[in-house]
Coordinates of C-alpha atoms in Angstrom, one line a residue:
X1 CA 12.4 11.6 -19.8
X2 CA 12.6 8.5 -21.9
X3 CA 14.5 5.3 -22.5
X4 CA 17.0 5.2 -25.5
X5 CA 15.6 1.9 -26.8
X6 CA 12.9 0.4 -28.9
X7 CA 10.7 -2.5 -27.7
X8 CA 10.0 -5.9 -29.1
X9 CA 7.1 -8.0 -27.9
X10 CA 6.4 -11.7 -27.5
X11 CA 3.1 -12.5 -29.1
X12 CA 2.7 -15.8 -27.4
X13 CA 2.5 -17.0 -23.8
X14 CA 4.2 -20.3 -23.1
X15 CA 5.8 -22.0 -20.1
X16 CA 9.4 -23.3 -20.2
X17 CA 9.5 -26.8 -21.7
X18 CA 7.1 -26.1 -24.5
X19 CA 8.3 -28.2 -27.4
X20 CA 8.0 -25.5 -30.0
X21 CA 10.9 -23.2 -30.9
X22 CA 14.6 -23.4 -30.4
X23 CA 16.2 -25.4 -27.5
X24 CA 17.2 -22.1 -25.9
X25 CA 13.6 -20.7 -26.2
X26 CA 12.3 -23.8 -24.5
X27 CA 14.1 -23.0 -21.2
X28 CA 12.4 -19.6 -20.7
X29 CA 8.8 -18.5 -20.1
X30 CA 7.3 -16.3 -22.9
X31 CA 4.8 -13.4 -23.0
X32 CA 7.0 -10.4 -22.3
X33 CA 8.3 -7.1 -23.6
X34 CA 12.0 -6.6 -24.2
X35 CA 13.7 -3.2 -24.5
X36 CA 16.4 -3.3 -27.3
X37 CA 19.1 -0.6 -26.8
X38 CA 19.1 1.9 -29.6
X39 CA 22.9 1.4 -29.9
X40 CA 22.3 -2.0 -31.4
X41 CA 21.0 -0.3 -34.6
X42 CA 24.4 1.4 -34.7
X43 CA 26.3 -1.9 -34.5
X44 CA 27.2 -1.7 -30.8
X45 CA 27.2 -5.4 -30.2
X46 CA 24.6 -7.9 -29.0
X47 CA 22.5 -7.3 -25.9
X48 CA 21.5 -9.9 -23.4
X49 CA 17.7 -10.3 -23.7
X50 CA 16.0 -9.4 -20.4
X51 CA 12.2 -9.0 -20.2
X52 CA 10.5 -6.2 -18.3
X53 CA 8.4 -8.5 -16.1
X54 CA 6.4 -5.7 -14.5
X55 CA 5.0 -4.7 -18.0
X56 CA 3.0 -7.9 -17.8
X57 CA 2.9 -11.4 -19.2
X58 CA 0.4 -11.7 -22.0
X59 CA 0.1 -11.9 -25.8
X60 CA 1.7 -8.6 -26.5
X61 CA 1.3 -7.1 -30.0
X62 CA 3.0 -3.7 -29.8
X63 CA 3.9 -0.8 -27.5
X64 CA 4.2 3.0 -27.8
X65 CA 5.8 5.4 -25.4
X66 CA 4.4 8.8 -24.5
X67 CA 7.7 10.8 -24.6
X68 CA 6.8 13.6 -22.1
X69 CA 5.7 11.2 -19.4
X70 CA 7.5 8.0 -20.2
X71 CA 4.3 6.0 -19.9
X72 CA 4.4 2.9 -22.1
X73 CA 1.1 1.8 -23.7
X74 CA 0.6 -1.8 -24.8
X75 CA -1.8 -3.7 -27.1
X76 CA -2.7 -7.3 -26.6
X77 CA -3.7 -9.9 -29.2
X78 CA -4.8 -13.0 -27.4
X79 CA -6.6 -14.3 -30.5
X80 CA -10.2 -14.2 -31.8
X81 CA -12.8 -14.6 -29.1
X82 CA -10.2 -14.7 -26.2
X83 CA -10.6 -11.1 -25.0
X84 CA -7.7 -8.7 -25.1
X85 CA -6.9 -5.5 -23.2
X86 CA -5.4 -2.1 -23.8
X87 CA -2.7 -1.5 -21.1
X88 CA -0.4 1.2 -19.8
X89 CA 2.7 0.8 -17.8
X90 CA 3.6 3.6 -15.3
X91 CA 7.3 3.1 -14.8
X92 CA 8.9 4.1 -11.5
X93 CA 11.8 5.5 -13.5
X94 CA 10.9 6.5 -17.2
X95 CA 14.6 5.9 -18.2
X96 CA 14.7 2.4 -16.7
X97 CA 11.6 0.2 -17.0
X98 CA 13.4 -2.5 -15.1
X99 CA 13.0 -0.4 -12.0
X100 CA 9.4 -1.6 -11.8
X101 CA 6.1 0.2 -12.0
X102 CA 2.4 -0.3 -12.2
X103 CA 0.6 -2.1 -15.0
X104 CA -3.0 -0.9 -15.7
X105 CA -5.8 -1.9 -18.1
X106 CA -8.3 0.4 -19.7
X107 CA -11.9 0.4 -18.5
X108 CA -14.8 2.7 -19.1
X109 CA -16.9 4.3 -16.3
X110 CA -20.3 3.4 -17.8
X111 CA -21.0 0.7 -18.8
X112 CA -18.2 -1.3 -17.2
X113 CA -16.8 -4.2 -19.3
X114 CA -17.9 -2.3 -22.4
X115 CA -17.4 -4.2 -25.6
X116 CA -16.2 -2.4 -28.7
X117 CA -19.0 -3.4 -31.2
X118 CA -22.6 -2.6 -32.1
X119 CA -24.1 -5.4 -30.0
X120 CA -24.0 -2.9 -27.1
X121 CA -25.4 -0.1 -29.3
X122 CA -22.2 1.9 -29.5
X123 CA -21.9 3.9 -32.7
X124 CA -18.7 5.1 -34.3
X125 CA -17.5 8.2 -32.6
X126 CA -19.2 7.4 -29.2
X127 CA -17.2 8.9 -26.3
X128 CA -16.7 7.3 -22.9
X129 CA -15.2 8.4 -19.6
X130 CA -12.2 6.1 -19.2
X131 CA -10.5 4.8 -16.1
X132 CA -7.4 2.8 -15.5
X133 CA -7.6 -0.4 -13.4
X134 CA -4.5 -1.7 -11.6
X135 CA -3.3 -5.2 -12.4
X136 CA -2.1 -6.8 -9.1
X137 CA -0.4 -9.8 -10.7
X138 CA 1.3 -8.7 -14.0
X139 CA 3.5 -11.8 -14.0
X140 CA 1.2 -14.7 -13.1
X141 CA 2.1 -18.4 -13.4
X142 CA 0.3 -19.2 -16.5
X143 CA -2.4 -21.8 -15.9
X144 CA -4.3 -20.3 -18.7
X145 CA -3.1 -18.0 -21.4
X146 CA -5.3 -15.0 -20.6
X147 CA -4.7 -14.6 -16.9
X148 CA -3.7 -10.9 -16.9
X149 CA -6.7 -9.9 -19.0
X150 CA -9.1 -11.9 -16.9
X151 CA -8.0 -10.2 -13.8
X152 CA -8.6 -6.8 -15.4
X153 CA -11.9 -7.8 -16.9
X154 CA -13.2 -9.1 -13.5
X155 CA -12.4 -5.6 -12.2
X156 CA -14.4 -3.9 -15.0
X157 CA -11.9 -3.6 -17.9
X158 CA -13.1 -3.1 -21.5
X159 CA -13.0 -6.1 -23.8
X160 CA -11.2 -5.7 -27.2
X161 CA -10.5 -8.4 -29.7
X162 CA -7.1 -8.7 -31.3
X163 CA -5.5 -5.3 -30.7
X164 CA -2.7 -4.6 -33.1
X165 CA -0.5 -1.6 -34.0
X166 CA -0.1 1.4 -31.8
X167 CA 1.7 4.7 -32.1
X168 CA 2.2 8.1 -30.4
X169 CA 1.6 11.3 -32.3
X170 CA 0.5 14.9 -31.3
X171 CA 0.2 14.1 -27.6
X172 CA -2.1 11.1 -28.3
X173 CA -1.9 7.4 -28.5
X174 CA -3.6 5.6 -31.4
X175 CA -4.3 1.8 -31.7
X176 CA -6.1 -0.6 -34.0
X177 CA -8.3 -3.6 -33.5
X178 CA -8.4 -6.3 -36.1
X179 CA -11.9 -7.5 -35.5
X180 CA -15.0 -7.2 -33.3
X181 CA -15.3 -9.3 -30.1

C-alpha cells in the first residue's frame, strides 16, 4: 500500500482573514498537511492544493509514512512552552488519505502526561509502554492555536516541545525534539 506523493506541512495555524501572507492565503484556514503528487517532480503540471483535513489542524512540522501499513506519523512544533504532540493518522484507505481516517496522539501508560525531560526523573534510554489516544476533533475551529494538542493532553497524551524532523527506516519511525518542555 501507499500513496504516490510526498507531503508538505503548514507550520502555522491561522484563520481566514489573517493579514499576513498573500491575498489568496488570507481566504483559507491554515494548519494542515497537503499531499503533493509525485508526478509534479516529473513536470506533470500544477496540482490544486487540497488539505487532508482528517490529518489534523495544528502546527505541523513534518510527516513520515510507514510503507507496509500506510500509517502516517506527524510531528508538531507549536513553539516553545506551548506543548506539542506526536501523532499518527490511520487512513481508511492507505492510497487515498482524503478518504478519511483516525488521528491519534501518543501517550504513555505510566505516568500519563509524561514530559520528555529530567524534571520527571527520566534518564536517556528509559523505556515506556506507549498507547495511542484518539483525537475526536482533528479539525477544530481555532479559538486558540493549540486545540488539537490540548484535547489529547487532557486525555493523557505525552507533552513534547517543538518536535521537528521525522523519518522511516528499518521498520521504525524516528523523530527529533528541538528543546525540553
